[in-house]
Amino acid sequence: MTVMEILNSKSSEVVSFFTGLDEMLDSIGQTLKNRTLHLNGEKFLTNRDVCRMLHISSRTLQDWRDNDIVPYIQIKRF
């Protein structure tokens, strides 16, 4: 098999490689989508999660935080 045959996007090796890659990316995506943040046994929600659950915009959520309507903590990522 020549290099050009290997690089042909229709070759079975290339198709198989990208099919496997797609499956891995889907699996990683599902894992990240279903993850929840836990700290000391408590479950924490992201801004996006809270906005979706309450059907509010991110601006409204920030206003509620600024006015002490909802409690929050900020977790820094390293």
Coordinates of N, CA and C in Angstrom, one line a residue:
M1 N 0.9 -1.2 0.0 CA 0.0 0.0 0.0 C 0.9 1.2 0.0
T2 N 0.6 2.2 -0.9 CA 1.4 3.4 -1.0 C 0.9 4.4 0.0
V3 N 1.7 5.4 0.1 CA 1.3 6.6 1.0 C 0.1 7.2 0.5
M4 N -0.1 7.4 -0.8 CA -1.3 8.0 -1.3 C -2.5 7.2 -1.1
E5 N -2.4 5.8 -1.1 CA -3.5 5.0 -0.8 C -3.9 5.1 0.6
I6 N -2.9 5.2 1.5 CA -3.2 5.4 2.9 C -3.9 6.7 3.2
L7 N -3.5 7.8 2.5 CA -4.0 9.1 2.7 C -5.4 9.3 2.0
N8 N -5.8 8.4 1.2 CA -7.1 8.4 0.5 C -8.2 8.4 1.6
S9 N -9.0 9.4 1.6 CA -10.1 9.4 2.7 C -11.1 8.3 2.6
K10 N -11.1 7.6 1.4 CA -12.0 6.5 1.3 C -11.5 5.1 1.6
S11 N -10.2 5.1 2.0 CA -9.6 3.8 2.3 C -10.2 3.3 3.7
S12 N -10.3 2.0 3.8 CA -10.9 1.4 5.0 C -10.1 1.8 6.2
E13 N -8.8 1.9 6.2 CA -8.0 2.2 7.3 C -8.4 3.6 7.8
V14 N -8.5 4.6 6.9 CA -8.8 6.0 7.3 C -10.2 6.0 7.8
V15 N -11.2 5.4 7.2 CA -12.6 5.4 7.6 C -12.7 4.8 9.0
S16 N -12.0 3.7 9.2 CA -12.0 3.0 10.5 C -11.4 3.9 11.6
F17 N -10.3 4.5 11.3 CA -9.7 5.4 12.2 C -10.6 6.5 12.7
F18 N -11.2 7.2 11.7 CA -12.1 8.3 12.0 C -13.4 7.9 12.7
T19 N -13.9 6.7 12.4 CA -15.1 6.2 13.0 C -14.7 5.9 14.5
G20 N -13.6 5.3 14.8 CA -13.2 5.1 16.2 C -13.0 6.4 16.9
L21 N -12.4 7.4 16.2 CA -12.1 8.7 16.8 C -13.5 9.4 17.2
D22 N -14.4 9.3 16.2 CA -15.8 9.9 16.5 C -16.4 9.2 17.7
E23 N -16.3 7.9 17.8 CA -16.9 7.2 19.0 C -16.2 7.7 20.3
M24 N -14.9 7.8 20.3 CA -14.2 8.3 21.5 C -14.6 9.7 21.9
L25 N -14.7 10.6 20.9 CA -15.1 11.9 21.2 C -16.6 12.0 21.7
D26 N -17.4 11.2 21.1 CA -18.8 11.1 21.6 C -18.8 10.7 23.1
S27 N -18.0 9.7 23.4 CA -18.0 9.1 24.8 C -17.4 10.2 25.7
I28 N -16.4 10.9 25.3 CA -15.8 11.9 26.2 C -16.9 13.1 26.4
G29 N -17.5 13.4 25.3 CA -18.6 14.5 25.4 C -19.7 14.1 26.3
Q30 N -20.1 12.8 26.3 CA -21.2 12.4 27.2 C -20.7 12.4 28.6
T31 N -19.5 12.0 28.8 CA -18.9 12.0 30.2 C -18.8 13.4 30.8
L32 N -18.4 14.3 30.0 CA -18.3 15.7 30.4 C -19.7 16.3 30.6
K33 N -20.6 15.9 29.8 CA -22.0 16.5 29.8 C -22.7 16.0 31.1
N34 N -22.4 14.8 31.5 CA -23.1 14.2 32.7 C -22.3 14.4 34.0
R35 N -21.2 15.1 34.0 CA -20.4 15.2 35.2 C -21.1 16.3 36.1
T36 N -20.9 16.2 37.4 CA -21.3 17.2 38.3 C -20.1 17.5 39.2
L37 N -20.1 18.7 39.7 CA -19.0 19.1 40.6 C -19.4 18.8 42.0
H38 N -18.5 18.2 42.7 CA -18.7 17.8 44.1 C -17.6 18.4 45.0
L39 N -18.0 18.9 46.1 CA -17.0 19.5 47.0 C -17.5 19.2 48.4
N40 N -16.8 18.4 49.2 CA -17.2 18.1 50.5 C -18.6 17.4 50.6
G41 N -18.8 16.6 49.6 CA -20.1 15.9 49.5 C -21.3 16.7 49.0
E42 N -21.1 18.0 48.7 CA -22.1 18.8 48.1 C -22.0 18.9 46.6
K43 N -23.2 19.0 46.0 CA -23.2 19.1 44.5 C -23.3 20.5 44.1
F44 N -22.5 20.9 43.2 CA -22.5 22.3 42.7 C -22.9 22.3 41.2
L45 N -23.6 23.4 40.9 CA -24.0 23.6 39.5 C -23.3 24.7 38.8
T46 N -23.1 24.6 37.5 CA -22.5 25.6 36.8 C -23.5 26.7 36.5
N47 N -23.0 27.9 36.0 CA -23.9 29.0 35.7 C -24.9 28.5 34.6
R48 N -24.4 27.8 33.7 CA -25.3 27.3 32.6 C -26.4 26.4 33.1
D49 N -26.0 25.5 34.1 CA -27.0 24.6 34.7 C -28.1 25.4 35.4
V50 N -27.7 26.3 36.2 CA -28.7 27.1 37.0 C -29.6 27.9 36.0
C51 N -29.0 28.5 35.0 CA -29.9 29.3 34.1 C -30.9 28.4 33.4
R52 N -30.5 27.2 33.0 CA -31.4 26.3 32.3 C -32.5 25.8 33.3
M53 N -32.1 25.5 34.5 CA -33.1 25.0 35.5 C -34.1 26.0 35.8
L54 N -33.7 27.3 35.9 CA -34.6 28.4 36.4 C -35.2 29.1 35.2
H55 N -34.7 28.8 34.0 CA -35.2 29.5 32.8 C -35.0 31.0 32.8
I56 N -33.7 31.3 33.2 CA -33.3 32.7 33.3 C -32.1 32.9 32.5
S57 N -31.8 34.2 32.2 CA -30.5 34.5 31.5 C -29.4 34.6 32.4
S58 N -28.2 34.5 31.9 CA -27.0 34.7 32.7 C -26.9 36.0 33.4
R59 N -27.4 37.0 32.7 CA -27.5 38.4 33.3 C -28.4 38.4 34.5
T60 N -29.5 37.8 34.4 CA -30.5 37.7 35.5 C -29.8 37.0 36.7
L61 N -29.2 35.9 36.4 CA -28.5 35.2 37.5 C -27.4 36.1 38.1
Q62 N -26.7 36.8 37.4 CA -25.7 37.7 38.0 C -26.3 38.8 38.8
D63 N -27.4 39.3 38.3 CA -28.2 40.3 39.1 C -28.6 39.7 40.4
W64 N -29.1 38.5 40.4 CA -29.6 37.9 41.6 C -28.4 37.7 42.6
R65 N -27.2 37.3 42.1 CA -26.1 37.2 42.9 C -25.7 38.6 43.5
D66 N -25.6 39.6 42.7 CA -25.3 40.9 43.2 C -26.2 41.4 44.3
N67 N -27.5 41.0 44.2 CA -28.5 41.5 45.1 C -28.7 40.5 46.3
D68 N -27.8 39.5 46.4 CA -27.9 38.5 47.4 C -29.2 37.7 47.4
I69 N -29.8 37.5 46.2 CA -31.0 36.7 46.1 C -30.7 35.2 46.1
V70 N -29.6 34.9 45.5 CA -29.1 33.5 45.5 C -27.7 33.4 46.0
P71 N -27.4 32.4 46.8 CA -26.0 32.2 47.3 C -25.1 31.6 46.2
Y72 N -23.9 31.9 46.3 CA -23.0 31.3 45.3 C -21.6 31.3 45.9
I73 N -20.7 30.4 45.3 CA -19.3 30.4 45.6 C -18.6 30.4 44.3
Q74 N -17.4 30.9 44.3 CA -16.6 30.8 43.1 C -15.5 29.8 43.3
I75 N -15.4 28.9 42.4 CA -14.3 27.9 42.5 C -13.3 28.2 41.4
K76 N -12.1 28.4 41.8 CA -11.0 28.6 40.8 C -10.5 27.3 40.2
R77 N -10.2 27.3 38.9 CA -9.6 26.2 38.3 C -8.2 26.4 38.1
F78 N -7.4 25.4 38.2 CA -5.9 25.6 38.1 C -5.5 25.3 36.7

